[in-house]
mmCIF file of C-alpha atoms in Angstrom:
data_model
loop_
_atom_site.group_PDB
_atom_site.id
_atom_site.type_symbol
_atom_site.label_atom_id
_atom_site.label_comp_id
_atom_site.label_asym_id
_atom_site.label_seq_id
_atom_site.Cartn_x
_atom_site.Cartn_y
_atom_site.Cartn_z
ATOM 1 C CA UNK A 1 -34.650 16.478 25.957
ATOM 2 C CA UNK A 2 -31.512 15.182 23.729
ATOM 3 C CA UNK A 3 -28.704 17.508 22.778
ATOM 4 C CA UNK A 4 -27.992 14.843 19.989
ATOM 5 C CA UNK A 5 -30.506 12.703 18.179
ATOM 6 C CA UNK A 6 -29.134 9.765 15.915
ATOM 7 C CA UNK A 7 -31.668 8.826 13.157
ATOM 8 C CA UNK A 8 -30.837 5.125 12.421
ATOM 9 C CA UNK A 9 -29.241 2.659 14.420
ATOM 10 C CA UNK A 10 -26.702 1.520 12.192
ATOM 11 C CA UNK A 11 -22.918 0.642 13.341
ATOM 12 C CA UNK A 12 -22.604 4.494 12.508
ATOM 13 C CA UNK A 13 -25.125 5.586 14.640
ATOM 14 C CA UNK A 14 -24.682 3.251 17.497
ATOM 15 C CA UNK A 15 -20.403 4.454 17.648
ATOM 16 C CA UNK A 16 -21.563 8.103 17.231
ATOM 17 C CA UNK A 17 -24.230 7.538 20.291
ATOM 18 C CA UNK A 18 -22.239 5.889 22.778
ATOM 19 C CA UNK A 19 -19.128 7.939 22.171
ATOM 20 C CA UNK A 20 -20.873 10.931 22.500
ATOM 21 C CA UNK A 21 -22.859 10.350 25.619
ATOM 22 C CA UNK A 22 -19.499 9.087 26.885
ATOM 23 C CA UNK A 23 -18.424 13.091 26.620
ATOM 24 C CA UNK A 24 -21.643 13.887 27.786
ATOM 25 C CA UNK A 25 -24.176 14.979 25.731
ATOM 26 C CA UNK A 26 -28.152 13.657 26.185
ATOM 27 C CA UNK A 27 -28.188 11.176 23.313
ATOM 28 C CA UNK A 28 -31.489 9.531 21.549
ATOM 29 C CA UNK A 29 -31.264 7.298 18.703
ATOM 30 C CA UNK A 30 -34.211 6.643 16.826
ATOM 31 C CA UNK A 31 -33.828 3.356 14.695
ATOM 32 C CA UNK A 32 -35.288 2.743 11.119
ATOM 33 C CA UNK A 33 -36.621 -0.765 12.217
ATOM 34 C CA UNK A 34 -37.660 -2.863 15.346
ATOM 35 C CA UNK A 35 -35.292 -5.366 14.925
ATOM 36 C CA UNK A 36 -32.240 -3.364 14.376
ATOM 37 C CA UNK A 37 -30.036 -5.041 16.623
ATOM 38 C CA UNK A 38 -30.674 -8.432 14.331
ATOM 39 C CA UNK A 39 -29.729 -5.993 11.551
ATOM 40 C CA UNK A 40 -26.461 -5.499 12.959
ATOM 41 C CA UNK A 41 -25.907 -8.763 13.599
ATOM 42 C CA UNK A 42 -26.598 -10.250 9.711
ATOM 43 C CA UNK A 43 -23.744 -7.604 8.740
ATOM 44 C CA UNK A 44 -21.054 -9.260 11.137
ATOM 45 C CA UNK A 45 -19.589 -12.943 9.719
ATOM 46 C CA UNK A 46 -18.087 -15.130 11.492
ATOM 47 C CA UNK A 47 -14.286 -13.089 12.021
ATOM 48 C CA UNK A 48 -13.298 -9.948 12.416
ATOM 49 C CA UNK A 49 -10.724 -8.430 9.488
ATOM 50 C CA UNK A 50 -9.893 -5.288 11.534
ATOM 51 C CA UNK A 51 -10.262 -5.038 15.235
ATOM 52 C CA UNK A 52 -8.841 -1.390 16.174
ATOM 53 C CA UNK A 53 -12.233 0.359 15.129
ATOM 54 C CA UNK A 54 -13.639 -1.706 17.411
ATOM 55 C CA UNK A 55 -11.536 -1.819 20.515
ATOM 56 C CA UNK A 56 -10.648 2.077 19.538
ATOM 57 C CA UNK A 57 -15.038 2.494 20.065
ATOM 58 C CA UNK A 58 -15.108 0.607 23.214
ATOM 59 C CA UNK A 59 -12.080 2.752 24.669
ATOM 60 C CA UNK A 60 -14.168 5.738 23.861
ATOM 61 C CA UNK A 61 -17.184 5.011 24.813
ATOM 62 C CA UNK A 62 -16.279 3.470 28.330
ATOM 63 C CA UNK A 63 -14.574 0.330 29.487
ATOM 64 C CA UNK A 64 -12.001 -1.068 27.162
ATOM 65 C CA UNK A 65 -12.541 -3.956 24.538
ATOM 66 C CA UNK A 66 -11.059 -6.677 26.518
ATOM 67 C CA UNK A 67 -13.279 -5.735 29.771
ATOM 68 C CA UNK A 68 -16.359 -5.330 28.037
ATOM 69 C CA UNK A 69 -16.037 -8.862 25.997
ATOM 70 C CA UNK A 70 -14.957 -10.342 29.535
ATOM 71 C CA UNK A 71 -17.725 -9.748 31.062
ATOM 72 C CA UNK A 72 -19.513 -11.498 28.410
ATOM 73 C CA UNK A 73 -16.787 -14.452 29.241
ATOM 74 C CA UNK A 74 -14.996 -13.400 25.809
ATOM 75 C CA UNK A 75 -12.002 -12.356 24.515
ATOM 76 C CA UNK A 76 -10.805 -11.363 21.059
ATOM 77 C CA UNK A 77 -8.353 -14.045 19.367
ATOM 78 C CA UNK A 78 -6.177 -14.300 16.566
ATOM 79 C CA UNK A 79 -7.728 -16.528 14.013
ATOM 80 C CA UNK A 80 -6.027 -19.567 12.676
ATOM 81 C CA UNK A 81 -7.492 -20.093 9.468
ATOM 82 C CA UNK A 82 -6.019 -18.668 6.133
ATOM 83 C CA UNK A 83 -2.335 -17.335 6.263
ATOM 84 C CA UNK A 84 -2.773 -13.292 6.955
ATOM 85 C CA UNK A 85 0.403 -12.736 7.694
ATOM 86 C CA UNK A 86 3.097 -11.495 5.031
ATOM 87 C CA UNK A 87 5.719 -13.825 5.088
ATOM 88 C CA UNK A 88 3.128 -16.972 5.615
ATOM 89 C CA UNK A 89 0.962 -15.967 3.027
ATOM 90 C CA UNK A 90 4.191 -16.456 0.790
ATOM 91 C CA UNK A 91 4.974 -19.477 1.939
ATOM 92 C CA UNK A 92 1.742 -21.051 1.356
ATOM 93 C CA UNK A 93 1.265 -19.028 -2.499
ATOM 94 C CA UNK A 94 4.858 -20.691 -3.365
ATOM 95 C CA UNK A 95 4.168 -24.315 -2.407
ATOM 96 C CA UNK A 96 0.276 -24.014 -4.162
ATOM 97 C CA UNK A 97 2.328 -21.679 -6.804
ATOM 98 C CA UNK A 98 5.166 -21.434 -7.204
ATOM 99 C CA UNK A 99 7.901 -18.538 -5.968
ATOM 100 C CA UNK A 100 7.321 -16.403 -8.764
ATOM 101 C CA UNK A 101 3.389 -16.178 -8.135
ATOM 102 C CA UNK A 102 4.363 -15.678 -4.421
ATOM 103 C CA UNK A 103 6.652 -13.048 -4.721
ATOM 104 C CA UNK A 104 4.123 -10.683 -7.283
ATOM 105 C CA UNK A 105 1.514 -11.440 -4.779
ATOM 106 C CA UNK A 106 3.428 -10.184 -2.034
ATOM 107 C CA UNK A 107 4.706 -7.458 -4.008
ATOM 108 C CA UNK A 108 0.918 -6.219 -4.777
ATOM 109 C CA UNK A 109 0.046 -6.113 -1.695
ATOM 110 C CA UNK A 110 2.912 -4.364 -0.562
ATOM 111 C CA UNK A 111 1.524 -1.607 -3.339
ATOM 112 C CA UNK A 112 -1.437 -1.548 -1.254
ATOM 113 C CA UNK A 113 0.087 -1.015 2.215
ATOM 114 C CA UNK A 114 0.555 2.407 0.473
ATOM 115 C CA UNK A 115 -3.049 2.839 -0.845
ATOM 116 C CA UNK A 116 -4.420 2.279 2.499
ATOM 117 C CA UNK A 117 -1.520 5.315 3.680
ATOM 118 C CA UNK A 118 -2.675 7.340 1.334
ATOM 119 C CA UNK A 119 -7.290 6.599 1.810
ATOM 120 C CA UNK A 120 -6.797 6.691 5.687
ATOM 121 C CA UNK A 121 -7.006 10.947 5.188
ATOM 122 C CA UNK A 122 -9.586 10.333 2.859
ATOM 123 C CA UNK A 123 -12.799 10.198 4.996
ATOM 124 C CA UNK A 124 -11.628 7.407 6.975
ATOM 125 C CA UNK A 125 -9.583 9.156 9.934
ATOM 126 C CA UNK A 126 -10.634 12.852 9.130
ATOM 127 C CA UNK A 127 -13.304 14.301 6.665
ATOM 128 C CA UNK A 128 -12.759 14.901 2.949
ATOM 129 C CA UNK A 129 -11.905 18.617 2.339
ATOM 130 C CA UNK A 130 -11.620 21.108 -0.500
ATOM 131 C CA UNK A 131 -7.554 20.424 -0.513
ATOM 132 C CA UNK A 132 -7.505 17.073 0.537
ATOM 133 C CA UNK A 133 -10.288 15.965 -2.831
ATOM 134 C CA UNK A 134 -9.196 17.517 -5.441
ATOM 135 C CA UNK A 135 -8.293 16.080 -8.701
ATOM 136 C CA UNK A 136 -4.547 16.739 -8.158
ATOM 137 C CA UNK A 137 -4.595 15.519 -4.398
ATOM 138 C CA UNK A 138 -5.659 12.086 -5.617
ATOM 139 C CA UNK A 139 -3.515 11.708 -8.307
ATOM 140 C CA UNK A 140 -0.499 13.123 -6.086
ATOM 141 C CA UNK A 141 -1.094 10.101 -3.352
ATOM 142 C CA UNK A 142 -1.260 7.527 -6.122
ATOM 143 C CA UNK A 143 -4.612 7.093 -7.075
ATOM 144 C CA UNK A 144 -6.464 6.568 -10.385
ATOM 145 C CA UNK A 145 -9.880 8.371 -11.474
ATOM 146 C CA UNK A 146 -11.464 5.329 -13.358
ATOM 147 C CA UNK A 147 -9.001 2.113 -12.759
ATOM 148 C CA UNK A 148 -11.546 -0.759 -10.580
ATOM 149 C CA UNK A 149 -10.645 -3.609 -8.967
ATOM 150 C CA UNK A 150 -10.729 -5.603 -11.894
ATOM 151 C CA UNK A 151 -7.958 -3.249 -13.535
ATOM 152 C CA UNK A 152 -5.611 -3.752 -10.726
ATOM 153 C CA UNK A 153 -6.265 -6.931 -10.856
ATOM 154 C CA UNK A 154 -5.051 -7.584 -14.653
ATOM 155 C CA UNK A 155 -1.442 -6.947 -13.269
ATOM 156 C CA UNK A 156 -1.420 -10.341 -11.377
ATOM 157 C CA UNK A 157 -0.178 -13.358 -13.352
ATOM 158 C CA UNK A 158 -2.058 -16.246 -11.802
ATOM 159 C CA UNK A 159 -6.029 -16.246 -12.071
ATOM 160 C CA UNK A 160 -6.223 -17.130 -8.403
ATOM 161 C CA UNK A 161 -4.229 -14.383 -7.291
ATOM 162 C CA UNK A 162 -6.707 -12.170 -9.615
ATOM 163 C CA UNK A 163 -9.742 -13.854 -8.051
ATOM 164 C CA UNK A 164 -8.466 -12.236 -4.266
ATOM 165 C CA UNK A 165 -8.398 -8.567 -5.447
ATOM 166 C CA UNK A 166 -11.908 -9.096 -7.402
ATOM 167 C CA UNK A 167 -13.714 -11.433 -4.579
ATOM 168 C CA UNK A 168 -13.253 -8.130 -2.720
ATOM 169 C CA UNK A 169 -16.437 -7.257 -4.097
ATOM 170 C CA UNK A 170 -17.974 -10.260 -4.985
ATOM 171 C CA UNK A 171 -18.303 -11.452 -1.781
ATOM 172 C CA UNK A 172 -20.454 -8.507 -1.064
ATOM 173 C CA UNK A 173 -22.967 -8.955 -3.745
ATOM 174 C CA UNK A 174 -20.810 -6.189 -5.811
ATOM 175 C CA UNK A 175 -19.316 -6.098 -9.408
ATOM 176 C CA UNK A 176 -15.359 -5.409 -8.931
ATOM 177 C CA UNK A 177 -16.237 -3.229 -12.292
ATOM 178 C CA UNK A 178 -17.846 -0.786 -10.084
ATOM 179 C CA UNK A 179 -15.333 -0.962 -7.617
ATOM 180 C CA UNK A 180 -12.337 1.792 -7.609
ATOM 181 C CA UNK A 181 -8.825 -0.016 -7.188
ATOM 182 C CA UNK A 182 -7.700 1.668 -4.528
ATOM 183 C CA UNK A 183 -10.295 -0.635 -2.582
ATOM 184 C CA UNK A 184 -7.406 -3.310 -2.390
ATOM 185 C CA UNK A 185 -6.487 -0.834 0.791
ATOM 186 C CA UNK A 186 -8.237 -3.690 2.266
ATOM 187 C CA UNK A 187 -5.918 -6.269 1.492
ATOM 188 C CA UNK A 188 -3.452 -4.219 3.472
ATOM 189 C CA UNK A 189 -5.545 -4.158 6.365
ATOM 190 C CA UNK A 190 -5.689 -8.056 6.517
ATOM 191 C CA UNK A 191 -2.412 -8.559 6.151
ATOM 192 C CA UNK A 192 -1.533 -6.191 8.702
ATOM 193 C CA UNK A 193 -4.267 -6.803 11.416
ATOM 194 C CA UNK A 194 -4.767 -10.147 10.769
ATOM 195 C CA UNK A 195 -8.376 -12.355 10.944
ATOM 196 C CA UNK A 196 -9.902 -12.377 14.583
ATOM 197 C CA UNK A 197 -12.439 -14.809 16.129
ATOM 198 C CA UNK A 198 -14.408 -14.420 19.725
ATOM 199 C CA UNK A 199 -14.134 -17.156 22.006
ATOM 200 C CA UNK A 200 -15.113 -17.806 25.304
ATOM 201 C CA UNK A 201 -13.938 -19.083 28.767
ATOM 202 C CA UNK A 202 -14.268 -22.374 27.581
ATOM 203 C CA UNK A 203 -12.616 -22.383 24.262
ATOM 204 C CA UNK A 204 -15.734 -22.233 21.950
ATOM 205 C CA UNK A 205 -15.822 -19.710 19.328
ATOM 206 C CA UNK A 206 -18.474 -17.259 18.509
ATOM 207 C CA UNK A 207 -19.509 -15.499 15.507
ATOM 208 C CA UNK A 208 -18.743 -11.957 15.037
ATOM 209 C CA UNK A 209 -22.137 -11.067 15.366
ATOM 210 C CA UNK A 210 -22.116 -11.392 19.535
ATOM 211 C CA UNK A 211 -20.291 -8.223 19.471
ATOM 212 C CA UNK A 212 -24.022 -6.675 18.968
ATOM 213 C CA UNK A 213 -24.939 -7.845 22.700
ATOM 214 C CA UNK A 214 -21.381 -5.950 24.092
ATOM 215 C CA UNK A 215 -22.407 -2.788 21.947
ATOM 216 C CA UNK A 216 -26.014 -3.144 23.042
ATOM 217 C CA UNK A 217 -24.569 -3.016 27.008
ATOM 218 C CA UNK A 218 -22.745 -0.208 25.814
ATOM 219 C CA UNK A 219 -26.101 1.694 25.174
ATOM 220 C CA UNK A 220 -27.649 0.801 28.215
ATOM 221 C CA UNK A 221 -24.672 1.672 30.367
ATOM 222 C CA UNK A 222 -24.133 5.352 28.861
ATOM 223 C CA UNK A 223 -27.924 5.573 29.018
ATOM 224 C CA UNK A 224 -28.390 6.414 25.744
ATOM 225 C CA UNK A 225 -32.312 6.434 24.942
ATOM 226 C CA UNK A 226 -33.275 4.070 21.945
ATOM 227 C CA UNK A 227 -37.082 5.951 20.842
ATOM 228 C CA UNK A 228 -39.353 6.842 18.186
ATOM 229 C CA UNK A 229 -39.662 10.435 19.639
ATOM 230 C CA UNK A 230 -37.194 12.743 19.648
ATOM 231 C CA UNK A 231 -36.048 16.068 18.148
ATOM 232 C CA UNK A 232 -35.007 14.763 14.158
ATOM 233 C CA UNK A 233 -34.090 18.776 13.297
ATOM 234 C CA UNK A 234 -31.305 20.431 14.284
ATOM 235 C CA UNK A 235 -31.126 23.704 16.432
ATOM 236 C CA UNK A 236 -28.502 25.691 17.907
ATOM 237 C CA UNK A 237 -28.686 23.782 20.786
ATOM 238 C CA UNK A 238 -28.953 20.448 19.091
ATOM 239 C CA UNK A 239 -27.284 18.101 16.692
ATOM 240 C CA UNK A 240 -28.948 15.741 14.506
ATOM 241 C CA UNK A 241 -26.898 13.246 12.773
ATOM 242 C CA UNK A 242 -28.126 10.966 9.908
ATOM 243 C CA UNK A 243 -27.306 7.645 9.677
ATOM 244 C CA UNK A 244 -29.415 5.868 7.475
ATOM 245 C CA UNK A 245 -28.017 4.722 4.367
ATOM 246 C CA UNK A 246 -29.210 6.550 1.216
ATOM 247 C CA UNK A 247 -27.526 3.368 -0.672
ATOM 248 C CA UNK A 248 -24.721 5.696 -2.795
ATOM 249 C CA UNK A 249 -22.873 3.301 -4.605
ATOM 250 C CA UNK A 250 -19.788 3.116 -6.737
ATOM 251 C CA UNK A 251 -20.213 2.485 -10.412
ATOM 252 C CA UNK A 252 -17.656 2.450 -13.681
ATOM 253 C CA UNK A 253 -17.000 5.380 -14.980
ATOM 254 C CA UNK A 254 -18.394 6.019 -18.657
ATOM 255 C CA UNK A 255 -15.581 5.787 -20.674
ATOM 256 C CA UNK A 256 -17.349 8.653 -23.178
ATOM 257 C CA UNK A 257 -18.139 11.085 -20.150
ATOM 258 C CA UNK A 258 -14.651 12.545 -19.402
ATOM 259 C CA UNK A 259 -16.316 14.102 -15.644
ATOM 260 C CA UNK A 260 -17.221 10.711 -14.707
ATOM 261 C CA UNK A 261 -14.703 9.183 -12.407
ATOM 262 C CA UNK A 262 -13.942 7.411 -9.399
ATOM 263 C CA UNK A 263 -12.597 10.617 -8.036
ATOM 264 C CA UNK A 264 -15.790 12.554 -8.611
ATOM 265 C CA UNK A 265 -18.123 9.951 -7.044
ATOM 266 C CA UNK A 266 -15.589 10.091 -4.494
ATOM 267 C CA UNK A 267 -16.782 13.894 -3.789
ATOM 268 C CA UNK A 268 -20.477 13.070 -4.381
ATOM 269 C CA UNK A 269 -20.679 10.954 -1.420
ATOM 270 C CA UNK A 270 -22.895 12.460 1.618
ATOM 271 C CA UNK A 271 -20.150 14.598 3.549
ATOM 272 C CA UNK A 272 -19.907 13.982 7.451
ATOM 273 C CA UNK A 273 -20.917 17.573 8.166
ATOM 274 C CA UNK A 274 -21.649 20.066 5.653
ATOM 275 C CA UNK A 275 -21.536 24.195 6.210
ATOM 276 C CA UNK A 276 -24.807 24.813 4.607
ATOM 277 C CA UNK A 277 -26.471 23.093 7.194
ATOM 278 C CA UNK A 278 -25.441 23.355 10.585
ATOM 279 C CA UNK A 279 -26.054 21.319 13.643
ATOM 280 C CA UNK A 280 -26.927 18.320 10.777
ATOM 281 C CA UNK A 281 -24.216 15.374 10.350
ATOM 282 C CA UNK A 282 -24.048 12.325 8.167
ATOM 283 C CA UNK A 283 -22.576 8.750 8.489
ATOM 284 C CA UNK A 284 -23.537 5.743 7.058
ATOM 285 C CA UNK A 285 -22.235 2.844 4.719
ATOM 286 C CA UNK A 286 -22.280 5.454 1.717
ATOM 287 C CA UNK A 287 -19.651 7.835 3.359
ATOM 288 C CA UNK A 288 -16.318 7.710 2.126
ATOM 289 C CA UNK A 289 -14.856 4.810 4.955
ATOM 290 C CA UNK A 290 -17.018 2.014 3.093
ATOM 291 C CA UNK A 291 -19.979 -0.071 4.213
ATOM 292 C CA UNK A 292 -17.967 -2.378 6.088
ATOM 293 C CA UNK A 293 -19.209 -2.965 9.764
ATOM 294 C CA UNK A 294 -15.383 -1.287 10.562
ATOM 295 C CA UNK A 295 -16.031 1.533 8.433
ATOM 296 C CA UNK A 296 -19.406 2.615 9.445
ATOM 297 C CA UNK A 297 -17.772 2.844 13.102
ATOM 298 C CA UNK A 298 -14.817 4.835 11.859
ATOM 299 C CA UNK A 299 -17.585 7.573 10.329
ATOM 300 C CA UNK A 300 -19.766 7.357 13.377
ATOM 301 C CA UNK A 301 -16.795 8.874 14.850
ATOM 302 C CA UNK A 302 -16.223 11.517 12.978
ATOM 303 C CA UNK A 303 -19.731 12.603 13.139
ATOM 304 C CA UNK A 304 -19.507 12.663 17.018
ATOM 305 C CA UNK A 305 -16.649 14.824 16.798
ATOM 306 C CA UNK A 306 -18.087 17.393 14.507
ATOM 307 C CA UNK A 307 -21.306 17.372 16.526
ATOM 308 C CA UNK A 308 -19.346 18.045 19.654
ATOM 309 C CA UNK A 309 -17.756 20.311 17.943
ATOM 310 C CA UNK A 310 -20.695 22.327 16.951
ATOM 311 C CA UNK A 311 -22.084 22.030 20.526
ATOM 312 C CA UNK A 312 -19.580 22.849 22.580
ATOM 313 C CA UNK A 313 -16.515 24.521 20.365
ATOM 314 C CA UNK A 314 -14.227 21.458 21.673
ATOM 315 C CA UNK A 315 -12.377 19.727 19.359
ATOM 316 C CA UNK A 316 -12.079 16.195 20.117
ATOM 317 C CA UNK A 317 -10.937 14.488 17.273
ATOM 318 C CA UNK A 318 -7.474 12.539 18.324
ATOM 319 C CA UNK A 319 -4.355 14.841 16.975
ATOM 320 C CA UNK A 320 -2.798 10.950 15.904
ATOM 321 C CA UNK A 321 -5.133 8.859 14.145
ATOM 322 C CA UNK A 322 -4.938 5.645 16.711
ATOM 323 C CA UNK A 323 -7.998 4.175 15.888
ATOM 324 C CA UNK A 324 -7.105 2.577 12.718
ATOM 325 C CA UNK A 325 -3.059 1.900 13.173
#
């Protein structure tokens, strides 16, 4: 019988599962679909934008990133397609530019190494809290209740500078009108972690998506049993942790409804654990990381470390954030 049941096999789930049968609980994950694992892989494109989640769940769960890929005959690569890097990317927006258009893009994005500082508390490395999501906490890191993407984006002077901080969205089916500005955290990330490709022993590449076959021999080896019939309530002795996606998403605020705002949808999303209900956990692409493939993982961890926390009293939760720096 499983101390932990996952419901949903989502990135979420999966990280939660493996890095908490790595600590040792009995872990079952019951998955929303048969073909889940070709789910994960149509969420995965061809790079990765941020590989510490990843190698940071492989580390945790068992033998590092670069093992694990190597016995697939892989290994994680920088990629060498668009300039990532700070001082390239300014190189390449003055010559297509011009200096001036280089220097406000690298000035923006320099704004958002700071956003991302200030979101990484935020649900991403530790669970919102009463004093870490209140009004005055988000204004006080430099965050705005109803500014989107396509606000931020009205400070740039050249329209394909503008087009970056809105294809944000866009390139996941999204309106950047929907989408609060301190999402161009994730132009920090890029720049600062760089594009990554998988490629093998004999210098082919492969598509993000073959990551799915490591994380699937990362369920086999911790054992974790993949079933429709297991526990789905919690108990004192149990933890159930929800990762299906209830499909929360960001909209504009109504400009005539002063209580709508980016900071209270913030607070509305489904909390990792919640006190009324003990024993039951939440992570999915509607908690407050993001629906990114990275950011699922990043709340599957959290979840593991409130459920062991509720099963065993431990705390496990890193005292230095390493996953994501």
């Amino acid at each position: 019988m499983p101390d932990v049941t996952v419901v949903g096999a989502s990135f979420a789930g999966i990280a939660a599962a493996v890095r908490l049968a790595r600590v040792g609980h009995r872990v079952a994950v019951i998955p929303e679909r048969d073909d889940w694992a070709d789910a994960l892989r149509s969420e995965l494109g061809p790079t990765l934008s941020f590989p510490a989640p990843w190698r940071d769940l492989f580390k945790k769960s068992g033998r590092p990133a670069a093992g694990a890929l190597g016995l697939h005959g892989l290994e994680l690569v920088a990629d060498d397609g668009a300039p990532t890097d700070r001082g390239e990317r300014w190189y390449a927006d003055r010559d297509a530019y011009g200096e001036s258009v280089a220097d406000a893009w690298r000035s923006f994005v320099d704004e958002a190494d700071l956003t991302w500082q200030a979101v990484r508390p935020l649900g991403v490395e530790a669970e919102l809290t009463p004093e870490t999501s209140s009004d005055d906490a988000f204004r006080s890191v430099g965050l705005h209740p109803r500014h989107s993407l396509v606000d931020a984006a009205r400070a740039l002077p050249h329209p394909a500078l503008r087009e970056r901080v809105v294809g944000l969205s866009r390139e996941r089916g999204l309106d950047p009108a929907d989408q609060p500005a301190w999402l161009t955290s994730r132009l920090s990330i890029e720049r600062t972690f760089g594009r990554w490709r998988l490629r093998d022993n004999a210098g082919a590449t492969h598509p993000a998506s073959t990551l799915v076959d490591v994380l699937l021999d990362r369920i086999a080896d911790r054992g974790v049993a993949i079933t429709s019939d297991a526990p789905s309530q919690p108990a004192a002795n149990r933890a159930v942790i929800d990762t299906r996606d209830p499909e929360v998403r960001w909209h504009h605020p109504r400009p005539l409804r002063r209580s709508d705002t980016f900071f209270a949808q913030l607070r509305a999303l489904p909390p990792i654990s919640d006190p009324r209900e003990p024993g039951a956990f939440a992570a999915s692409a509607s908690s407050a990381a993001g629906a990114e493939p990275w950011a699922q993982l990043l709340s599957g961890a959290l979840a593991a470390y409130a459920a062991h926390a509720f099963l065993t009293g431990e705390n496990i939760h890193p005292t230095r954030a390493g996953h994501t720096g």
